CSV table of C-alpha atoms in Angstrom, one decimal:
chain,number,residue,atom,x,y,z
A,193,MET,CA,36.7,-116.5,-103.1
A,194,ASP,CA,37.9,-120.1,-103.2
A,195,GLN,CA,37.2,-122.7,-100.5
A,196,GLY,CA,40.7,-122.4,-98.9
A,197,SER,CA,40.2,-118.6,-98.4
A,198,LYS,CA,36.8,-119.2,-96.7
A,199,LYS,CA,38.3,-121.7,-94.3
A,200,LYS,CA,41.2,-119.3,-93.4
A,201,HIS,CA,38.8,-116.4,-92.8
A,202,GLY,CA,36.6,-118.7,-90.7
A,203,ARG,CA,39.5,-119.7,-88.5
A,204,LYS,CA,40.4,-116.0,-88.0
A,205,ARG,CA,36.8,-115.2,-86.9
A,206,TYR,CA,36.9,-118.2,-84.5
A,207,SER,CA,40.2,-117.0,-83.1
A,208,ILE,CA,39.0,-113.5,-82.7
A,209,LEU,CA,35.8,-114.7,-81.1
A,210,LEU,CA,37.7,-117.0,-78.7
A,211,VAL,CA,40.0,-114.2,-77.7
A,212,ALA,CA,37.1,-111.9,-77.2
A,213,LEU,CA,35.3,-114.4,-75.0
A,214,LEU,CA,38.5,-115.0,-73.0
A,215,LEU,CA,38.9,-111.3,-72.4
A,216,ILE,CA,35.3,-111.0,-71.4
A,217,GLY,CA,35.7,-113.9,-69.0
A,218,VAL,CA,38.9,-112.4,-67.5
A,219,ALA,CA,37.2,-109.1,-67.1
A,220,THR,CA,34.2,-110.6,-65.5
A,221,TYR,CA,36.2,-112.9,-63.2
A,222,GLY,CA,38.2,-109.9,-62.0
A,223,THR,CA,35.0,-108.3,-60.6
A,224,TYR,CA,34.3,-111.3,-58.3
A,225,ALA,CA,35.2,-111.2,-54.6
A,226,TYR,CA,35.1,-113.7,-51.7
A,227,PHE,CA,31.9,-113.8,-49.7
A,228,THR,CA,32.6,-112.2,-46.3
A,229,ASP,CA,30.6,-111.6,-43.1
A,230,SER,CA,31.5,-110.2,-39.7
A,231,LYS,CA,29.9,-110.0,-36.3
A,232,LYS,CA,30.8,-108.3,-33.0
A,233,VAL,CA,30.7,-110.5,-30.0
A,234,ASP,CA,29.5,-108.9,-26.8
A,235,SER,CA,31.6,-110.0,-23.8
A,236,GLY,CA,28.5,-109.9,-21.6
A,237,LEU,CA,30.6,-108.5,-18.8
A,238,ASN,CA,29.4,-105.4,-17.1
A,239,LEU,CA,31.5,-104.1,-14.2
A,240,LYS,CA,30.0,-101.8,-11.6
A,241,LYS,CA,32.3,-100.5,-8.9
A,242,GLY,CA,31.4,-101.1,-5.3
A,243,SER,CA,31.9,-98.4,-2.7
A,244,VAL,CA,33.4,-98.2,0.8
A,245,THR,CA,31.8,-95.2,2.4
A,246,LEU,CA,31.0,-94.0,5.9
A,247,GLY,CA,28.0,-91.7,6.3
A,248,GLU,CA,27.9,-88.5,8.3
A,249,PHE,CA,28.0,-89.2,12.0
A,250,LYS,CA,25.2,-88.2,14.3
A,251,ASP,CA,26.7,-86.6,17.3
A,252,ALA,CA,24.5,-86.3,20.4
A,253,ASN,CA,25.2,-84.0,23.3
A,254,TRP,CA,26.9,-85.1,26.5
A,255,THR,CA,24.7,-86.3,29.3
A,256,TYR,CA,25.5,-85.9,33.0
A,257,LYS,CA,25.2,-89.4,34.6
A,258,GLY,CA,26.0,-88.8,38.2
A,259,ASN,CA,28.9,-88.9,40.7
A,260,THR,CA,30.7,-91.9,42.2
A,261,LYS,CA,31.5,-90.0,45.5
A,262,GLU,CA,34.6,-92.2,45.8
A,263,ASP,CA,37.5,-92.8,43.5
A,264,ASP,CA,36.1,-95.7,41.6
A,265,GLN,CA,37.6,-96.0,38.2
A,266,SER,CA,34.9,-98.4,37.0
A,267,PHE,CA,32.3,-95.5,37.1
A,268,THR,CA,29.6,-97.9,36.0
A,269,ASN,CA,25.9,-97.0,36.4
A,270,GLU,CA,25.7,-99.1,39.6
A,271,LYS,CA,28.4,-96.9,41.1
A,272,LEU,CA,26.8,-93.6,40.1
A,273,THR,CA,24.6,-93.4,43.2
A,274,PHE,CA,25.2,-89.7,43.9
A,275,THR,CA,24.7,-86.5,42.0
A,276,ASN,CA,26.4,-83.1,42.0
A,277,PRO,CA,23.7,-80.6,42.9
A,278,ASN,CA,25.8,-77.6,41.7
A,279,ILE,CA,26.4,-78.8,38.2
A,280,GLU,CA,24.7,-76.9,35.4
A,281,PRO,CA,22.8,-78.0,33.4
A,282,LYS,CA,21.4,-81.0,35.2
A,283,ASN,CA,21.0,-83.3,32.2
A,284,THR,CA,22.3,-82.8,28.6
A,285,ALA,CA,24.6,-80.2,27.1
A,286,THR,CA,28.0,-79.6,25.5
A,287,THR,CA,29.3,-77.4,28.3
A,288,PHE,CA,28.9,-78.0,32.1
A,289,THR,CA,29.9,-75.7,35.0
A,290,ASN,CA,30.7,-76.5,38.6
A,291,VAL,CA,32.1,-79.9,37.6
A,292,LEU,CA,33.4,-81.9,40.6
A,293,PRO,CA,35.6,-84.9,41.1
A,294,GLY,CA,33.6,-88.1,40.6
A,295,ASP,CA,31.3,-86.5,38.0
A,296,THR,CA,30.7,-88.7,35.0
A,297,PHE,CA,29.5,-87.9,31.5
A,298,THR,CA,28.5,-90.0,28.5
A,299,LYS,CA,27.5,-89.5,24.9
A,300,THR,CA,26.7,-91.7,21.9
A,301,ILE,CA,28.0,-91.1,18.4
A,302,THR,CA,26.3,-93.0,15.5
A,303,ILE,CA,28.0,-93.6,12.2
A,304,PRO,CA,26.0,-95.3,9.3
A,305,TYR,CA,27.8,-97.4,6.8
A,306,THR,CA,26.6,-96.3,3.4
A,307,GLY,CA,28.9,-98.3,1.2
A,308,THR,CA,27.8,-101.1,-1.2
A,309,ALA,CA,30.6,-103.5,-0.4
A,310,LYS,CA,31.6,-105.1,2.9
A,311,ALA,CA,34.3,-103.3,4.8
A,312,ASP,CA,36.7,-103.8,7.7
A,313,ILE,CA,36.4,-101.1,10.4
A,314,THR,CA,39.4,-99.8,12.3
A,315,VAL,CA,38.9,-97.5,15.2
A,316,THR,CA,41.9,-95.4,16.3
A,317,MET,CA,41.8,-93.5,19.6
A,318,SER,CA,44.4,-90.9,20.3
A,319,SER,CA,46.7,-91.5,23.2
A,320,GLN,CA,46.8,-87.8,23.9
A,321,LEU,CA,43.9,-87.7,26.3
A,322,PRO,CA,44.3,-85.1,29.1
A,323,GLU,CA,46.1,-86.6,32.1
A,324,GLY,CA,43.9,-87.5,35.0
A,325,ILE,CA,40.8,-88.1,33.0
A,326,ALA,CA,39.4,-91.6,33.1
A,327,HIS,CA,37.4,-92.8,30.1
A,328,SER,CA,35.5,-95.7,28.7
A,329,PHE,CA,34.9,-96.3,25.1
A,330,THR,CA,32.6,-99.0,23.6
A,331,VAL,CA,31.2,-99.6,20.2
A,332,THR,CA,28.0,-101.5,19.4
A,333,GLN,CA,27.9,-103.4,16.1
A,334,ASN,CA,25.1,-105.9,15.2
A,335,ASN,CA,24.0,-105.8,18.9
A,336,THR,CA,27.5,-106.8,20.0
A,337,VAL,CA,29.3,-104.4,22.4
A,338,THR,CA,33.1,-104.2,22.1
A,339,THR,CA,35.3,-102.3,24.6
A,340,ILE,CA,37.9,-100.2,22.8
A,341,ASP,CA,40.9,-100.7,25.2
A,342,LYS,CA,43.7,-100.2,22.7
A,343,ASN,CA,44.8,-97.2,20.7
A,344,GLU,CA,43.8,-99.1,17.5
A,345,MET,CA,41.3,-101.9,17.1
A,346,VAL,CA,39.9,-103.7,14.1
A,347,LEU,CA,36.2,-104.5,14.5
A,348,ASP,CA,34.0,-107.1,12.8
A,349,THR,CA,33.3,-106.7,9.1
A,350,ILE,CA,30.5,-104.3,8.4
A,351,SER,CA,27.9,-104.8,5.7
A,352,PRO,CA,25.9,-102.3,3.8
A,353,ASN,CA,23.2,-100.4,5.7
A,354,GLU,CA,24.6,-101.3,9.1
A,355,THR,CA,25.4,-98.8,11.8
A,356,LEU,CA,28.2,-98.3,14.3
A,357,SER,CA,27.3,-96.7,17.7
A,358,PHE,CA,30.1,-95.4,19.8
A,359,ASN,CA,29.5,-94.8,23.5
A,360,LEU,CA,32.0,-92.5,25.2
A,361,THR,CA,32.2,-92.0,29.0
A,362,ILE,CA,34.5,-89.7,30.8
A,363,HIS,CA,35.0,-89.5,34.6
A,364,ILE,CA,36.6,-86.8,36.6
A,365,PRO,CA,38.7,-88.7,39.2
A,366,TYR,CA,39.1,-87.8,42.8
A,367,GLY,CA,42.4,-86.1,43.5
A,368,ALA,CA,42.1,-83.8,40.6
A,369,GLU,CA,43.7,-80.4,41.3
A,370,ASN,CA,41.4,-77.7,42.3
A,371,ASP,CA,42.7,-74.9,40.0
A,372,ALA,CA,41.5,-73.0,37.0
A,373,ARG,CA,43.7,-75.0,34.6
A,374,ASN,CA,42.2,-78.3,35.7
A,375,THR,CA,38.7,-77.0,35.6
A,376,ALA,CA,39.1,-75.6,32.1
A,377,GLN,CA,40.7,-78.9,31.1
A,378,SER,CA,37.7,-80.9,32.3
A,379,GLU,CA,35.1,-78.7,30.6
A,380,ASP,CA,37.0,-78.4,27.3
A,381,LEU,CA,37.4,-82.2,27.2
A,382,LEU,CA,33.7,-82.6,26.5
A,383,SER,CA,34.1,-81.0,23.1
A,384,SER,CA,37.5,-82.3,22.3
A,385,ILE,CA,37.0,-86.1,22.8
A,386,PRO,CA,35.1,-86.7,19.5
A,387,ASP,CA,38.1,-85.3,17.6
A,388,LEU,CA,40.4,-87.8,19.2
A,389,ILE,CA,38.6,-90.7,17.6
A,390,GLN,CA,39.1,-91.8,14.0
A,391,VAL,CA,37.0,-94.5,12.2
A,392,THR,CA,38.4,-96.0,9.0
A,393,ALA,CA,36.6,-98.3,6.6
A,394,THR,CA,38.7,-100.5,4.3
A,395,GLN,CA,37.5,-102.9,1.6
A,396,HIS,CA,37.0,-106.4,2.9
A,397,LEU,CA,38.8,-109.3,1.2
A,398,GLU,CA,38.8,-113.0,2.0
A,399,THR,CA,41.3,-115.7,1.3
A,400,THR,CA,40.6,-118.1,-1.6
A,401,LYS,CA,39.2,-121.4,-0.3
């Protein structure tokens, strides 16, 4: 083989080797990928719902307080200086017999607030009380006594673990008709009055300052 042939074969080998290296490089480059990484970012926000809930009310019996003797619509304790000796029972019950004009009865209903958020309290009293029956209705909240003198009243905002105490007083006025219908009406009223009161708790909101 002459010198020219050797150079020609050498160039072919170099060309083949170069092509092979390029192919290997392309193949190797094709397997590379961008470095990547990812993380999940926690919002750090946990939302727990508050609650607006009234607990079960504790309903005491009615208590006979006394008799005013005269037609005094205030029927305060100072006015109850007389007693009806015929009434039965003498103290506490749900039903009384031998009720007379001037007799006065009272009871206290306690409702706990079991919600976790502050609430606005609305008290609604039915206007369908029996005719001729005088009544007084107060509520104690945070040692503050409020007289309920409207069919619907909004009380102060209530906070968790507070309690509402409702005091009901009814008075049989003088001039009441002495018949069976009126007597039954007076006696039945003792059990029907609690159903005439509705207490509603609504979530409390404040204006942005």
